[in-house]
Short mmCIF file of C-alpha atoms in Angstrom, two decimals:
data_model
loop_
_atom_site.label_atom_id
_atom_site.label_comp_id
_atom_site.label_asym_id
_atom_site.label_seq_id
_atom_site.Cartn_x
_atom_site.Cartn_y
_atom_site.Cartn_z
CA UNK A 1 6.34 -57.23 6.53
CA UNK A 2 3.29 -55.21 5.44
CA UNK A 3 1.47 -56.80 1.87
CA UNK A 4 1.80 -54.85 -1.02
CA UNK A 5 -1.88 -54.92 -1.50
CA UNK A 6 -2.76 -52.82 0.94
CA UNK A 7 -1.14 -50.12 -1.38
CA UNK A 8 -2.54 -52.09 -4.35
CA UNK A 9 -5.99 -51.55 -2.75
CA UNK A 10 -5.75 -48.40 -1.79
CA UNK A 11 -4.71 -46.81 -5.26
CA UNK A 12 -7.78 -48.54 -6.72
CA UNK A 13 -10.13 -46.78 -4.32
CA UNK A 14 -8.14 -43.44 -5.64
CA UNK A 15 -9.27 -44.56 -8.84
CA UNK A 16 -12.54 -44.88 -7.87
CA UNK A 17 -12.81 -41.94 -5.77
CA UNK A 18 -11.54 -39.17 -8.24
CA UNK A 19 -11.04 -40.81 -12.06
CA UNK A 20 -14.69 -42.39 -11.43
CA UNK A 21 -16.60 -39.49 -9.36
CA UNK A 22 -14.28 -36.23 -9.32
CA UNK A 23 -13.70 -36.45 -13.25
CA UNK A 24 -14.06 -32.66 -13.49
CA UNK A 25 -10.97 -32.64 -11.29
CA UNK A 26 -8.84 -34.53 -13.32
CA UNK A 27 -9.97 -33.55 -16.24
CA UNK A 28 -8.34 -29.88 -15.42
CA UNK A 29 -5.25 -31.80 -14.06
CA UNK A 30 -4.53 -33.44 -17.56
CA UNK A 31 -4.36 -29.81 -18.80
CA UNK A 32 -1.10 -29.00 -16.17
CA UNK A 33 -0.44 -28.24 -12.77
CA UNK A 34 -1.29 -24.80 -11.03
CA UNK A 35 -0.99 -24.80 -7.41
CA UNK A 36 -0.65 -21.94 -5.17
CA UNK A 37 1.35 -23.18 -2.54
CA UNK A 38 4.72 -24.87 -2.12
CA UNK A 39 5.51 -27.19 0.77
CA UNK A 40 8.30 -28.42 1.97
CA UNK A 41 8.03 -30.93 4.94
CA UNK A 42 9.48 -33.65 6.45
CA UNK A 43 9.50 -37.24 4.73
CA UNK A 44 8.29 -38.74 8.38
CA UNK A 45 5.29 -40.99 7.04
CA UNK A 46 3.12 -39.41 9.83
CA UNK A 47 2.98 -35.91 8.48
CA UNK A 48 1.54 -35.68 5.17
CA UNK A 49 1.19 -32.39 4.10
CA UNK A 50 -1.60 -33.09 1.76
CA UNK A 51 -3.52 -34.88 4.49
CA UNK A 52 -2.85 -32.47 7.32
CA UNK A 53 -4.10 -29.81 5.16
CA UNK A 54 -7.19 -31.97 3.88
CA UNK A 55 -5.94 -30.91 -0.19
CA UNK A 56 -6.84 -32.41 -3.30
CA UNK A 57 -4.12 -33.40 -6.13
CA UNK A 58 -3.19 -29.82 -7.60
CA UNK A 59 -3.70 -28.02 -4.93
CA UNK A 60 0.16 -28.34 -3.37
CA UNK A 61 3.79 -28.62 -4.48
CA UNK A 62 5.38 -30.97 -2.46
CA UNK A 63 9.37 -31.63 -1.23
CA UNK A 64 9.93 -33.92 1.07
CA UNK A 65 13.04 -34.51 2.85
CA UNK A 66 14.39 -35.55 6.63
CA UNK A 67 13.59 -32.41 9.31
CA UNK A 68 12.10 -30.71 6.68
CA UNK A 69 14.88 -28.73 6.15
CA UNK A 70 16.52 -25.90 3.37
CA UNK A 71 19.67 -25.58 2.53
CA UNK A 72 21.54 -21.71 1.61
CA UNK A 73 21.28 -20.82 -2.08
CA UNK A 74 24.61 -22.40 -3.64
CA UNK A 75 26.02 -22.72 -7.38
CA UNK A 76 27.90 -25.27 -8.73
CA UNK A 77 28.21 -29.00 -8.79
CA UNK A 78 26.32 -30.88 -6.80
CA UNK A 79 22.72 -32.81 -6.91
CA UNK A 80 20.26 -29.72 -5.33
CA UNK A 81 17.16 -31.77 -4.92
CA UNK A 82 15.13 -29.21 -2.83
CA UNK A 83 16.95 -26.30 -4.92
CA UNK A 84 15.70 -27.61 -7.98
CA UNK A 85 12.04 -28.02 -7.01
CA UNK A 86 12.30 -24.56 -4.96
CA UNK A 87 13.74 -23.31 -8.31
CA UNK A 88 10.86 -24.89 -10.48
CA UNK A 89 7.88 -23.93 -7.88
CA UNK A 90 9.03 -20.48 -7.77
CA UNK A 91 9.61 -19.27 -11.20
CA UNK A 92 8.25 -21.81 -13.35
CA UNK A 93 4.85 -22.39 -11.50
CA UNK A 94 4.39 -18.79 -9.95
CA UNK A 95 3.75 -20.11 -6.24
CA UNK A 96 2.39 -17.55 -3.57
CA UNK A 97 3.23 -19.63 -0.90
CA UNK A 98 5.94 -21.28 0.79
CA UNK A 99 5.44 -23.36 3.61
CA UNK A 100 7.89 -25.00 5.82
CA UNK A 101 6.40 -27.26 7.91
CA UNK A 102 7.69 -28.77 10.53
CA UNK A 103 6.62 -31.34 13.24
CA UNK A 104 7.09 -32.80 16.74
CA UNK A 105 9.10 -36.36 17.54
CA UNK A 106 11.01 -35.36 14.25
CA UNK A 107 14.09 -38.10 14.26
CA UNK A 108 16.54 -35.85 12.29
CA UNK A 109 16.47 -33.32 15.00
CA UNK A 110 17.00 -35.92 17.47
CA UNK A 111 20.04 -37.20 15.77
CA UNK A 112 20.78 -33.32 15.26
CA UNK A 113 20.72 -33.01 19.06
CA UNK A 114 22.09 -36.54 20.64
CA UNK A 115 24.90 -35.92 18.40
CA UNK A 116 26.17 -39.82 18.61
CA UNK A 117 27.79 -41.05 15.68
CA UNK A 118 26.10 -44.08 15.00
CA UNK A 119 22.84 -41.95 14.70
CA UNK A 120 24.84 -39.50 12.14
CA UNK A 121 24.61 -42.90 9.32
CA UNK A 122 26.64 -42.25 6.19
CA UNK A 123 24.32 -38.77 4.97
CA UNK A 124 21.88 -37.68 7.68
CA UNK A 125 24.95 -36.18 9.65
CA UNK A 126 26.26 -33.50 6.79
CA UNK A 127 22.48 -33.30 6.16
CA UNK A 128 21.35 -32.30 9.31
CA UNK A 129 24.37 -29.63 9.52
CA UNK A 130 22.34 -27.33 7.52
CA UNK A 131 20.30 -26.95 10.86
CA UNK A 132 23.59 -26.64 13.22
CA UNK A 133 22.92 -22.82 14.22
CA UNK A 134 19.28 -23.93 15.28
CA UNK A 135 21.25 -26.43 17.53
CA UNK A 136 23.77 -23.80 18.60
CA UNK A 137 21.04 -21.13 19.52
CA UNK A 138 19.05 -23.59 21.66
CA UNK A 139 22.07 -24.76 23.30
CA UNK A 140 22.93 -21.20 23.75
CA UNK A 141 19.19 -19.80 25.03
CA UNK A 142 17.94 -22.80 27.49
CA UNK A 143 21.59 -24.70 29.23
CA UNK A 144 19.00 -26.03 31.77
CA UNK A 145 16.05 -27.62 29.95
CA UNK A 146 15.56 -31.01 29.91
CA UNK A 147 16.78 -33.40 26.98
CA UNK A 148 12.91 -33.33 25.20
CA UNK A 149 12.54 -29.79 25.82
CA UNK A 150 15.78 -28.81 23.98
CA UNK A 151 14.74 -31.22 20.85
CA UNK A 152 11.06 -29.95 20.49
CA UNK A 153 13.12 -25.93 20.47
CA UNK A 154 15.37 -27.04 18.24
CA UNK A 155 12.29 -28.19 16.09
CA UNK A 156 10.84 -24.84 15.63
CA UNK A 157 14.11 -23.20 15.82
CA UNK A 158 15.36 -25.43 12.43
CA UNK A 159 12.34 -23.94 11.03
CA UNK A 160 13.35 -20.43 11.32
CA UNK A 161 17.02 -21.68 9.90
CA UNK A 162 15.24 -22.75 7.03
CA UNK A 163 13.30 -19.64 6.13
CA UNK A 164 16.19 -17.72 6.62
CA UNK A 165 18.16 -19.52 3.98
CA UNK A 166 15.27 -18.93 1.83
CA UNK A 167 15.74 -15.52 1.63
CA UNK A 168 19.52 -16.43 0.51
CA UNK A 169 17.91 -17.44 -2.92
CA UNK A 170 17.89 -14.58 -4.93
CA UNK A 171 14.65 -15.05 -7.22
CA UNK A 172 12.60 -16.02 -3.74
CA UNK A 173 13.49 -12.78 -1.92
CA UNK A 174 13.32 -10.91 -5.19
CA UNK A 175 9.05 -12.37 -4.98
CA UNK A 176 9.30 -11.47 -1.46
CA UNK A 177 10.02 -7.71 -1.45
CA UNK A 178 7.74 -7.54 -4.27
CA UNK A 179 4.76 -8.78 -2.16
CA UNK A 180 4.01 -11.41 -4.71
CA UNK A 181 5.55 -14.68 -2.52
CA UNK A 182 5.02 -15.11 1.30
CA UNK A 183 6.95 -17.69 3.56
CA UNK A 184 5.53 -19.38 6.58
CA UNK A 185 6.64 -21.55 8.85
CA UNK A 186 4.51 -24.10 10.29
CA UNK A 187 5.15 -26.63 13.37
CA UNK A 188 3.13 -29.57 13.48
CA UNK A 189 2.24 -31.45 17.47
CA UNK A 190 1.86 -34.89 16.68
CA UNK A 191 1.21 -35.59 19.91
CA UNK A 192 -1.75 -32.83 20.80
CA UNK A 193 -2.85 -32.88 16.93
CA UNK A 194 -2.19 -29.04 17.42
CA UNK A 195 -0.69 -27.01 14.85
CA UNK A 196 1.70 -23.50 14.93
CA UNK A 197 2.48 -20.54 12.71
CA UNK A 198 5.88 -18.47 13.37
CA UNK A 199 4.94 -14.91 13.58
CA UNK A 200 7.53 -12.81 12.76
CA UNK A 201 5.72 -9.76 14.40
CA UNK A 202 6.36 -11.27 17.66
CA UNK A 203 8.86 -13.94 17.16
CA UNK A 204 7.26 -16.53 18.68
CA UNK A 205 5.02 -19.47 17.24
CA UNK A 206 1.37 -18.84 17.49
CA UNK A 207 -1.49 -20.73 17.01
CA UNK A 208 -2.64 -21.40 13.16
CA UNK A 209 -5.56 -18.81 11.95
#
């Protein structure tokens, strides 16, 4: 089991590092939040969006969840976690930008893919259905690709799934036709350290400029 302190130690050198020397910073912090850019990635603890992008506190608004994914714009009951801070990010906070970023060796894809029960658990399965036509279209496009080939497409493809239902939420593609909120969709290599943009000129996932 990992010791606590290393957390412990760590959030002191955060307190060093920007309450001691960055004071400015903070100082504009305490006043409210204004950042330009919303997020949403995969909880995997090897892709922090804030480190990957090298960003200070403020800079990003942040959801987290497993394969990074969105769900279609729906009313009633319910607990919409990633609705609720899309919601808040978009018309509360004024972001520009929306980010979905997703990565490589992402486990709720696999599951997505291998389709075994016991890798389903008791939520990840009816979670990872939001992503079911990324599954279906990769299934569809490459029969004869190997096992890892099909999971790393169906990677970027859940990314697309997610920016489509995007668009499904009224007040986001209201900002969108009105040039005042852009979407991206970003794919993350863990294994080359390489990182993507989806281009929707040419439909294919380009390298980030």
């Amino acid at each position: 089991m990992t010791d606590i302190s290393k957390f412990i130690s760590g959030f002191k050198r955060f307190q060093t590092n920007y309450f001691g020397r960055d004071k400015e910073l903070f100082g504009e912090l305490k006043q409210g939040q204004n950042p330009s850019a919303l997020v949403i990635a995969c909880s995997d603890s090897r892709v922090d969006p804030a480190i990957l992008t090298d960003c200070q506190p403020g800079d990003l608004f942040v959801v987290r969840n497993v394969a990074n994914l969105v769900p279609p714009y729906e009313k009633g009951a319910g607990l919409h976690g990633v609705s609720t801070a899309l919601e808040f990010s978009v018309r509360s906070l004024g972001v520009e930008h929306i980010i979905v970023l997703g990565h490589r060796q992402c486990g709720g894809i696999k599951a997505l893919m291998e389709d075994r029960p016991e890798a389903k658990g008791e939520f990840i399965g009816n979670w990872m259905n939001i992503a079911s036509r990324a599954k279906e279209r990769v299934l569809s496009d490459m029969p004869e690709a190997t096992v890892d080939e099909k999971v790393c497409a169906c990677e970027t493809a859940s990314i697309l799934v997610s920016l489509e239902n995007l668009l499904t939420f009224p007040w986001v593609k209201e900002r969108v036709q009105q040039g005042s909120l852009m979407l991206h969709g970003w794919y993350f290599d863990i294994e080359q350290g390489s990182m993507v943009a989806y281009n929707p000129y040419t439909g294919k996932f380009e390298p980030l400029n």
